[in-house]
Short mmCIF file of the C-alpha atoms (twelve columns), coordinates in Angstrom:
data_MODEL
# 
_entry.id   MODEL 
# 
loop_
_atom_site.group_PDB 
_atom_site.id 
_atom_site.type_symbol 
_atom_site.label_atom_id 
_atom_site.label_alt_id 
_atom_site.label_comp_id 
_atom_site.label_asym_id 
_atom_site.label_seq_id 
_atom_site.Cartn_x 
_atom_site.Cartn_y 
_atom_site.Cartn_z 
_atom_site.pdbx_PDB_model_num 
ATOM 1   C CA . UNK A 1   75.733  83.741  75.677  1 
ATOM 2   C CA . UNK A 2   76.990  80.277  73.190  1 
ATOM 3   C CA . UNK A 3   79.679  83.222  72.226  1 
ATOM 4   C CA . UNK A 4   80.927  84.488  74.637  1 
ATOM 5   C CA . UNK A 5   81.422  80.690  75.745  1 
ATOM 6   C CA . UNK A 6   83.137  79.737  72.700  1 
ATOM 7   C CA . UNK A 7   85.309  82.963  73.187  1 
ATOM 8   C CA . UNK A 8   85.896  81.227  76.429  1 
ATOM 9   C CA . UNK A 9   87.401  77.974  75.421  1 
ATOM 10  C CA . UNK A 10  89.083  79.740  72.135  1 
ATOM 11  C CA . UNK A 11  91.141  80.846  74.892  1 
ATOM 12  C CA . UNK A 12  91.523  78.161  77.678  1 
ATOM 13  C CA . UNK A 13  93.055  76.195  74.355  1 
ATOM 14  C CA . UNK A 14  95.400  78.834  73.399  1 
ATOM 15  C CA . UNK A 15  96.923  79.139  76.848  1 
ATOM 16  C CA . UNK A 16  96.577  75.179  76.903  1 
ATOM 17  C CA . UNK A 17  98.801  75.203  73.378  1 
ATOM 18  C CA . UNK A 18  101.437 77.819  74.807  1 
ATOM 19  C CA . UNK A 19  101.618 76.437  77.543  1 
ATOM 20  C CA . UNK A 20  103.271 72.658  76.433  1 
ATOM 21  C CA . UNK A 21  104.530 74.606  73.094  1 
ATOM 22  C CA . UNK A 22  106.864 75.988  76.372  1 
ATOM 23  C CA . UNK A 23  107.237 72.704  77.768  1 
ATOM 24  C CA . UNK A 24  108.440 71.161  75.042  1 
ATOM 25  C CA . UNK A 25  110.944 73.875  73.988  1 
ATOM 26  C CA . UNK A 26  112.647 74.024  77.605  1 
ATOM 27  C CA . UNK A 27  112.576 70.198  77.876  1 
ATOM 28  C CA . UNK A 28  114.210 70.923  74.542  1 
ATOM 29  C CA . UNK A 29  116.797 73.371  76.069  1 
ATOM 30  C CA . UNK A 30  118.145 71.200  78.623  1 
ATOM 31  C CA . UNK A 31  118.605 68.345  76.281  1 
ATOM 32  C CA . UNK A 32  120.980 69.748  73.237  1 
ATOM 33  C CA . UNK A 33  124.238 68.962  74.946  1 
ATOM 34  C CA . UNK A 34  127.929 70.032  72.089  1 
ATOM 35  C CA . UNK A 35  129.217 66.720  71.031  1 
ATOM 36  C CA . UNK A 36  132.729 67.296  70.632  1 
ATOM 37  C CA . UNK A 37  133.404 63.607  70.335  1 
ATOM 38  C CA . UNK A 38  135.548 65.022  66.575  1 
ATOM 39  C CA . UNK A 39  134.734 68.358  64.357  1 
ATOM 40  C CA . UNK A 40  132.168 66.700  62.016  1 
ATOM 41  C CA . UNK A 41  129.956 66.282  65.577  1 
ATOM 42  C CA . UNK A 42  130.479 68.575  68.096  1 
ATOM 43  C CA . UNK A 43  129.253 71.337  63.746  1 
ATOM 44  C CA . UNK A 44  126.188 68.782  64.531  1 
ATOM 45  C CA . UNK A 45  125.255 69.131  67.141  1 
ATOM 46  C CA . UNK A 46  125.965 73.614  67.883  1 
ATOM 47  C CA . UNK A 47  124.113 72.576  63.788  1 
ATOM 48  C CA . UNK A 48  120.686 71.461  66.070  1 
ATOM 49  C CA . UNK A 49  120.956 74.312  68.680  1 
ATOM 50  C CA . UNK A 50  121.126 76.966  66.110  1 
ATOM 51  C CA . UNK A 51  117.836 75.159  63.983  1 
ATOM 52  C CA . UNK A 52  115.929 74.548  67.519  1 
ATOM 53  C CA . UNK A 53  115.752 78.939  68.800  1 
ATOM 54  C CA . UNK A 54  114.029 81.471  67.283  1 
ATOM 55  C CA . UNK A 55  116.415 84.201  65.903  1 
ATOM 56  C CA . UNK A 56  115.628 86.374  69.133  1 
ATOM 57  C CA . UNK A 57  117.984 83.539  71.237  1 
ATOM 58  C CA . UNK A 58  119.746 82.817  67.656  1 
ATOM 59  C CA . UNK A 59  121.771 85.735  68.816  1 
ATOM 60  C CA . UNK A 60  122.373 85.493  72.944  1 
ATOM 61  C CA . UNK A 61  123.802 81.990  70.900  1 
ATOM 62  C CA . UNK A 62  125.904 82.671  68.823  1 
ATOM 63  C CA . UNK A 63  127.256 85.781  71.114  1 
ATOM 64  C CA . UNK A 64  127.362 83.217  73.799  1 
ATOM 65  C CA . UNK A 65  129.194 79.830  71.571  1 
ATOM 66  C CA . UNK A 66  131.990 82.967  70.309  1 
ATOM 67  C CA . UNK A 67  132.542 84.389  74.413  1 
ATOM 68  C CA . UNK A 68  132.806 81.331  74.936  1 
ATOM 69  C CA . UNK A 69  134.522 79.843  72.029  1 
ATOM 70  C CA . UNK A 70  137.775 82.349  73.306  1 
ATOM 71  C CA . UNK A 71  137.214 82.728  77.000  1 
ATOM 72  C CA . UNK A 72  137.932 78.682  77.736  1 
ATOM 73  C CA . UNK A 73  141.459 78.910  75.011  1 
ATOM 74  C CA . UNK A 74  143.469 77.894  77.681  1 
ATOM 75  C CA . UNK A 75  145.665 80.220  75.687  1 
ATOM 76  C CA . UNK A 76  143.945 82.835  76.318  1 
ATOM 77  C CA . UNK A 77  143.782 83.397  79.892  1 
ATOM 78  C CA . UNK A 78  143.861 87.178  80.980  1 
ATOM 79  C CA . UNK A 79  144.081 88.273  77.968  1 
ATOM 80  C CA . UNK A 80  141.903 91.757  77.084  1 
ATOM 81  C CA . UNK A 81  140.383 94.152  74.092  1 
ATOM 82  C CA . UNK A 82  142.105 93.157  70.968  1 
ATOM 83  C CA . UNK A 83  144.869 91.109  72.122  1 
ATOM 84  C CA . UNK A 84  142.225 88.366  72.814  1 
ATOM 85  C CA . UNK A 85  141.220 88.637  69.376  1 
ATOM 86  C CA . UNK A 86  144.619 87.056  68.056  1 
ATOM 87  C CA . UNK A 87  143.448 83.857  69.728  1 
ATOM 88  C CA . UNK A 88  139.964 84.115  67.759  1 
ATOM 89  C CA . UNK A 89  141.400 81.452  65.251  1 
ATOM 90  C CA . UNK A 90  142.834 78.897  67.528  1 
ATOM 91  C CA . UNK A 91  140.314 78.981  69.418  1 
ATOM 92  C CA . UNK A 92  137.668 78.340  67.070  1 
ATOM 93  C CA . UNK A 93  139.817 74.967  66.160  1 
ATOM 94  C CA . UNK A 94  139.805 73.995  69.511  1 
ATOM 95  C CA . UNK A 95  136.474 74.858  70.034  1 
ATOM 96  C CA . UNK A 96  135.160 71.234  69.979  1 
ATOM 97  C CA . UNK A 97  137.109 69.955  72.751  1 
ATOM 98  C CA . UNK A 98  137.068 73.432  75.245  1 
ATOM 99  C CA . UNK A 99  132.957 72.830  74.560  1 
ATOM 100 C CA . UNK A 100 132.676 69.718  74.920  1 
ATOM 101 C CA . UNK A 101 129.868 68.841  77.202  1 
ATOM 102 C CA . UNK A 102 128.418 72.370  77.382  1 
ATOM 103 C CA . UNK A 103 124.633 72.609  77.193  1 
ATOM 104 C CA . UNK A 104 122.344 74.870  75.030  1 
ATOM 105 C CA . UNK A 105 121.545 76.823  78.027  1 
ATOM 106 C CA . UNK A 106 124.623 77.462  79.391  1 
ATOM 107 C CA . UNK A 107 125.395 79.012  75.833  1 
ATOM 108 C CA . UNK A 108 122.351 81.125  75.480  1 
ATOM 109 C CA . UNK A 109 123.358 82.212  79.585  1 
ATOM 110 C CA . UNK A 110 126.488 83.438  78.585  1 
ATOM 111 C CA . UNK A 111 125.646 85.561  76.000  1 
ATOM 112 C CA . UNK A 112 121.658 86.643  78.028  1 
ATOM 113 C CA . UNK A 113 124.722 88.033  80.340  1 
ATOM 114 C CA . UNK A 114 126.570 90.203  78.152  1 
ATOM 115 C CA . UNK A 115 125.841 93.786  78.635  1 
ATOM 116 C CA . UNK A 116 127.313 95.576  74.855  1 
ATOM 117 C CA . UNK A 117 125.537 94.027  72.479  1 
ATOM 118 C CA . UNK A 118 126.318 96.162  69.558  1 
ATOM 119 C CA . UNK A 119 130.022 94.842  67.749  1 
ATOM 120 C CA . UNK A 120 132.286 91.789  67.522  1 
ATOM 121 C CA . UNK A 121 135.196 92.911  69.242  1 
ATOM 122 C CA . UNK A 122 133.171 95.073  71.919  1 
ATOM 123 C CA . UNK A 123 131.564 91.408  72.707  1 
ATOM 124 C CA . UNK A 124 134.861 89.456  72.825  1 
ATOM 125 C CA . UNK A 125 136.260 92.648  74.714  1 
ATOM 126 C CA . UNK A 126 133.276 92.768  77.410  1 
ATOM 127 C CA . UNK A 127 133.164 88.891  77.331  1 
ATOM 128 C CA . UNK A 128 136.845 87.818  78.878  1 
ATOM 129 C CA . UNK A 129 137.759 91.422  79.500  1 
ATOM 130 C CA . UNK A 130 136.486 93.176  82.970  1 
ATOM 131 C CA . UNK A 131 137.305 96.323  83.999  1 
ATOM 132 C CA . UNK A 132 139.369 97.546  86.382  1 
ATOM 133 C CA . UNK A 133 136.981 97.341  89.069  1 
ATOM 134 C CA . UNK A 134 135.771 93.692  88.807  1 
ATOM 135 C CA . UNK A 135 139.859 92.376  88.772  1 
ATOM 136 C CA . UNK A 136 140.274 94.295  91.537  1 
ATOM 137 C CA . UNK A 137 137.737 93.318  93.138  1 
ATOM 138 C CA . UNK A 138 138.816 89.168  92.236  1 
ATOM 139 C CA . UNK A 139 142.187 90.348  93.922  1 
ATOM 140 C CA . UNK A 140 141.000 91.059  97.137  1 
ATOM 141 C CA . UNK A 141 138.313 87.828  96.834  1 
ATOM 142 C CA . UNK A 142 141.861 85.483  95.980  1 
ATOM 143 C CA . UNK A 143 143.371 87.397  98.504  1 
ATOM 144 C CA . UNK A 144 140.880 87.001  101.284 1 
ATOM 145 C CA . UNK A 145 139.371 82.918  100.307 1 
ATOM 146 C CA . UNK A 146 141.973 81.076  101.043 1 
ATOM 147 C CA . UNK A 147 142.351 77.717  98.222  1 
ATOM 148 C CA . UNK A 148 144.720 75.422  99.690  1 
ATOM 149 C CA . UNK A 149 145.224 71.761  99.434  1 
ATOM 150 C CA . UNK A 150 143.856 71.350  96.027  1 
ATOM 151 C CA . UNK A 151 143.659 67.391  95.159  1 
ATOM 152 C CA . UNK A 152 142.084 65.176  92.130  1 
ATOM 153 C CA . UNK A 153 141.522 62.168  92.797  1 
ATOM 154 C CA . UNK A 154 139.885 58.679  90.633  1 
ATOM 155 C CA . UNK A 155 136.746 58.180  91.621  1 
ATOM 156 C CA . UNK A 156 135.990 54.342  92.999  1 
ATOM 157 C CA . UNK A 157 133.876 53.429  89.171  1 
ATOM 158 C CA . UNK A 158 134.574 56.513  86.428  1 
ATOM 159 C CA . UNK A 159 135.662 60.036  86.560  1 
ATOM 160 C CA . UNK A 160 137.910 62.504  88.672  1 
ATOM 161 C CA . UNK A 161 136.606 64.442  91.845  1 
ATOM 162 C CA . UNK A 162 138.506 67.667  92.943  1 
ATOM 163 C CA . UNK A 163 138.950 68.567  96.635  1 
ATOM 164 C CA . UNK A 164 139.761 72.023  98.338  1 
ATOM 165 C CA . UNK A 165 139.564 73.176  101.761 1 
ATOM 166 C CA . UNK A 166 138.826 76.825  101.437 1 
ATOM 167 C CA . UNK A 167 138.910 79.152  103.867 1 
ATOM 168 C CA . UNK A 168 136.334 82.135  104.439 1 
ATOM 169 C CA . UNK A 169 138.571 85.494  104.989 1 
ATOM 170 C CA . UNK A 170 135.513 88.353  105.234 1 
ATOM 171 C CA . UNK A 171 133.873 89.003  106.981 1 
ATOM 172 C CA . UNK A 172 130.632 87.744  105.538 1 
ATOM 173 C CA . UNK A 173 129.105 83.681  105.227 1 
ATOM 174 C CA . UNK A 174 129.794 82.427  101.412 1 
ATOM 175 C CA . UNK A 175 126.814 79.874  100.359 1 
ATOM 176 C CA . UNK A 176 128.603 79.431  97.023  1 
ATOM 177 C CA . UNK A 177 131.254 79.642  95.680  1 
ATOM 178 C CA . UNK A 178 133.400 79.772  91.978  1 
ATOM 179 C CA . UNK A 179 136.937 78.075  91.292  1 
ATOM 180 C CA . UNK A 180 139.078 77.830  88.318  1 
ATOM 181 C CA . UNK A 181 141.872 74.910  88.620  1 
ATOM 182 C CA . UNK A 182 144.630 73.580  85.799  1 
ATOM 183 C CA . UNK A 183 145.788 69.821  86.636  1 
ATOM 184 C CA . UNK A 184 149.484 68.988  84.895  1 
ATOM 185 C CA . UNK A 185 151.835 66.500  86.071  1 
ATOM 186 C CA . UNK A 186 155.442 66.180  86.301  1 
ATOM 187 C CA . UNK A 187 157.609 66.437  82.936  1 
ATOM 188 C CA . UNK A 188 154.779 68.061  80.648  1 
ATOM 189 C CA . UNK A 189 154.242 71.639  80.187  1 
ATOM 190 C CA . UNK A 190 150.810 71.635  79.016  1 
ATOM 191 C CA . UNK A 191 147.541 70.779  82.126  1 
ATOM 192 C CA . UNK A 192 145.375 67.560  80.979  1 
ATOM 193 C CA . UNK A 193 142.802 69.830  82.457  1 
ATOM 194 C CA . UNK A 194 141.735 73.709  82.522  1 
ATOM 195 C CA . UNK A 195 138.127 74.243  84.044  1 
ATOM 196 C CA . UNK A 196 136.421 75.790  86.221  1 
ATOM 197 C CA . UNK A 197 133.019 74.418  88.575  1 
ATOM 198 C CA . UNK A 198 130.447 76.795  91.256  1 
ATOM 199 C CA . UNK A 199 129.471 74.547  94.102  1 
ATOM 200 C CA . UNK A 200 126.727 75.664  96.581  1 
ATOM 201 C CA . UNK A 201 128.500 74.324  99.942  1 
ATOM 202 C CA . UNK A 202 125.544 73.030  102.309 1 
ATOM 203 C CA . UNK A 203 125.302 74.644  105.111 1 
ATOM 204 C CA . UNK A 204 127.448 77.346  104.148 1 
ATOM 205 C CA . UNK A 205 131.442 78.301  105.501 1 
ATOM 206 C CA . UNK A 206 131.298 81.028  108.157 1 
ATOM 207 C CA . UNK A 207 133.458 83.910  108.302 1 
ATOM 208 C CA . UNK A 208 136.518 82.501  109.587 1 
ATOM 209 C CA . UNK A 209 136.111 78.162  109.096 1 
ATOM 210 C CA . UNK A 210 137.544 76.149  107.196 1 
ATOM 211 C CA . UNK A 211 135.881 73.763  105.137 1 
ATOM 212 C CA . UNK A 212 137.068 70.666  102.588 1 
ATOM 213 C CA . UNK A 213 134.577 70.630  99.371  1 
ATOM 214 C CA . UNK A 214 134.814 68.086  97.207  1 
ATOM 215 C CA . UNK A 215 133.031 67.678  92.953  1 
ATOM 216 C CA . UNK A 216 133.573 66.537  89.702  1 
ATOM 217 C CA . UNK A 217 136.128 67.563  87.490  1 
ATOM 218 C CA . UNK A 218 137.268 66.898  84.065  1 
ATOM 219 C CA . UNK A 219 140.265 65.407  83.294  1 
ATOM 220 C CA . UNK A 220 140.584 62.568  80.566  1 
ATOM 221 C CA . UNK A 221 140.773 59.211  81.061  1 
ATOM 222 C CA . UNK A 222 144.695 58.633  80.041  1 
ATOM 223 C CA . UNK A 223 146.034 61.084  82.183  1 
ATOM 224 C CA . UNK A 224 148.534 59.946  85.095  1 
ATOM 225 C CA . UNK A 225 147.343 58.800  88.820  1 
ATOM 226 C CA . UNK A 226 150.211 61.201  90.088  1 
ATOM 227 C CA . UNK A 227 148.728 64.909  89.089  1 
ATOM 228 C CA . UNK A 228 149.260 67.972  90.348  1 
ATOM 229 C CA . UNK A 229 146.452 70.581  91.008  1 
ATOM 230 C CA . UNK A 230 145.972 74.298  90.959  1 
ATOM 231 C CA . UNK A 231 143.716 76.005  91.843  1 
ATOM 232 C CA . UNK A 232 141.644 79.967  92.439  1 
ATOM 233 C CA . UNK A 233 138.537 81.086  92.971  1 
ATOM 234 C CA . UNK A 234 136.936 83.356  91.116  1 
ATOM 235 C CA . UNK A 235 133.464 83.931  92.529  1 
ATOM 236 C CA . UNK A 236 131.281 83.345  95.879  1 
ATOM 237 C CA . UNK A 237 127.719 84.027  97.226  1 
ATOM 238 C CA . UNK A 238 126.707 86.128  100.409 1 
ATOM 239 C CA . UNK A 239 124.036 83.714  101.805 1 
ATOM 240 C CA . UNK A 240 120.871 84.503  99.548  1 
ATOM 241 C CA . UNK A 241 122.804 83.602  96.278  1 
ATOM 242 C CA . UNK A 242 123.861 86.739  95.253  1 
ATOM 243 C CA . UNK A 243 127.105 86.906  93.632  1 
ATOM 244 C CA . UNK A 244 130.264 89.011  94.777  1 
ATOM 245 C CA . UNK A 245 131.662 89.698  91.140  1 
ATOM 246 C CA . UNK A 246 129.114 87.778  88.944  1 
ATOM 247 C CA . UNK A 247 131.220 88.264  85.494  1 
ATOM 248 C CA . UNK A 248 129.317 84.421  84.131  1 
ATOM 249 C CA . UNK A 249 126.186 84.069  85.854  1 
ATOM 250 C CA . UNK A 250 125.118 80.972  87.391  1 
ATOM 251 C CA . UNK A 251 122.300 79.671  87.024  1 
ATOM 252 C CA . UNK A 252 120.320 79.029  90.680  1 
ATOM 253 C CA . UNK A 253 122.111 81.308  91.901  1 
ATOM 254 C CA . UNK A 254 121.105 85.452  92.563  1 
ATOM 255 C CA . UNK A 255 119.590 87.200  89.806  1 
ATOM 256 C CA . UNK A 256 121.054 90.579  91.427  1 
ATOM 257 C CA . UNK A 257 124.797 91.057  91.874  1 
ATOM 258 C CA . UNK A 258 125.640 91.147  96.064  1 
ATOM 259 C CA . UNK A 259 125.559 94.268  98.551  1 
ATOM 260 C CA . UNK A 260 128.002 92.214  100.676 1 
ATOM 261 C CA . UNK A 261 132.204 94.193  100.695 1 
ATOM 262 C CA . UNK A 262 135.672 92.374  100.252 1 
ATOM 263 C CA . UNK A 263 137.818 93.980  102.889 1 
ATOM 264 C CA . UNK A 264 140.450 95.476  100.545 1 
ATOM 265 C CA . UNK A 265 138.147 96.629  97.950  1 
ATOM 266 C CA . UNK A 266 136.114 98.622  99.760  1 
ATOM 267 C CA . UNK A 267 137.764 101.947 98.916  1 
ATOM 268 C CA . UNK A 268 139.067 101.204 95.129  1 
# 
């Protein structure tokens, strides 16, 4: 009887230790953020992230980091397959700028979302060059969910907000939206900001409804006040927070793709 009690106590202690380790690991993962202040701080923060991971997570981290370097590099937007690889060197050199503020969890999520893990070339292609079906679906979505009156505004205390007016032309309600945006000023061909945001919409947007939404935007402090903003939809979620396209997974949204359709893309 005493041996059984000792065994149960031993199991309980082991379970408690494992739980504490898991909680500690999750807390640390939330604290790791890419510091792109300089190339040196960037490299230190990336090394600290990698050193905190086990072997499997390191593989996911490497895939996600490379994919984000390429897909977040402005000149590589729209490039596909082998064409994407020509941007590898400049994308790596600019990574301390394009990845500044990204969290360890974001990088891991990106790495885990890449299906083919066989070769770096295939990984890069799958990360940014989506299949024809996905491209067609996104085109349909951009024609059906209109984004207008995009504007950047300075907040009272610091930083910037982006506001867009969204009209839902789908025949079903959307509960979340992912939007790409670029911010220019007169006389400059290079944007001050080139990014995207994912936003859950309280109350959603019903079919045929138009709503204004707002969230924070990454715009450098030295940008002028008179800015020109372009925006377009990248993805939406249905009422159950399931993404329609889901080429990029968003934390907090559903693990499965939506079963809803976009008019015009149904027969593709």
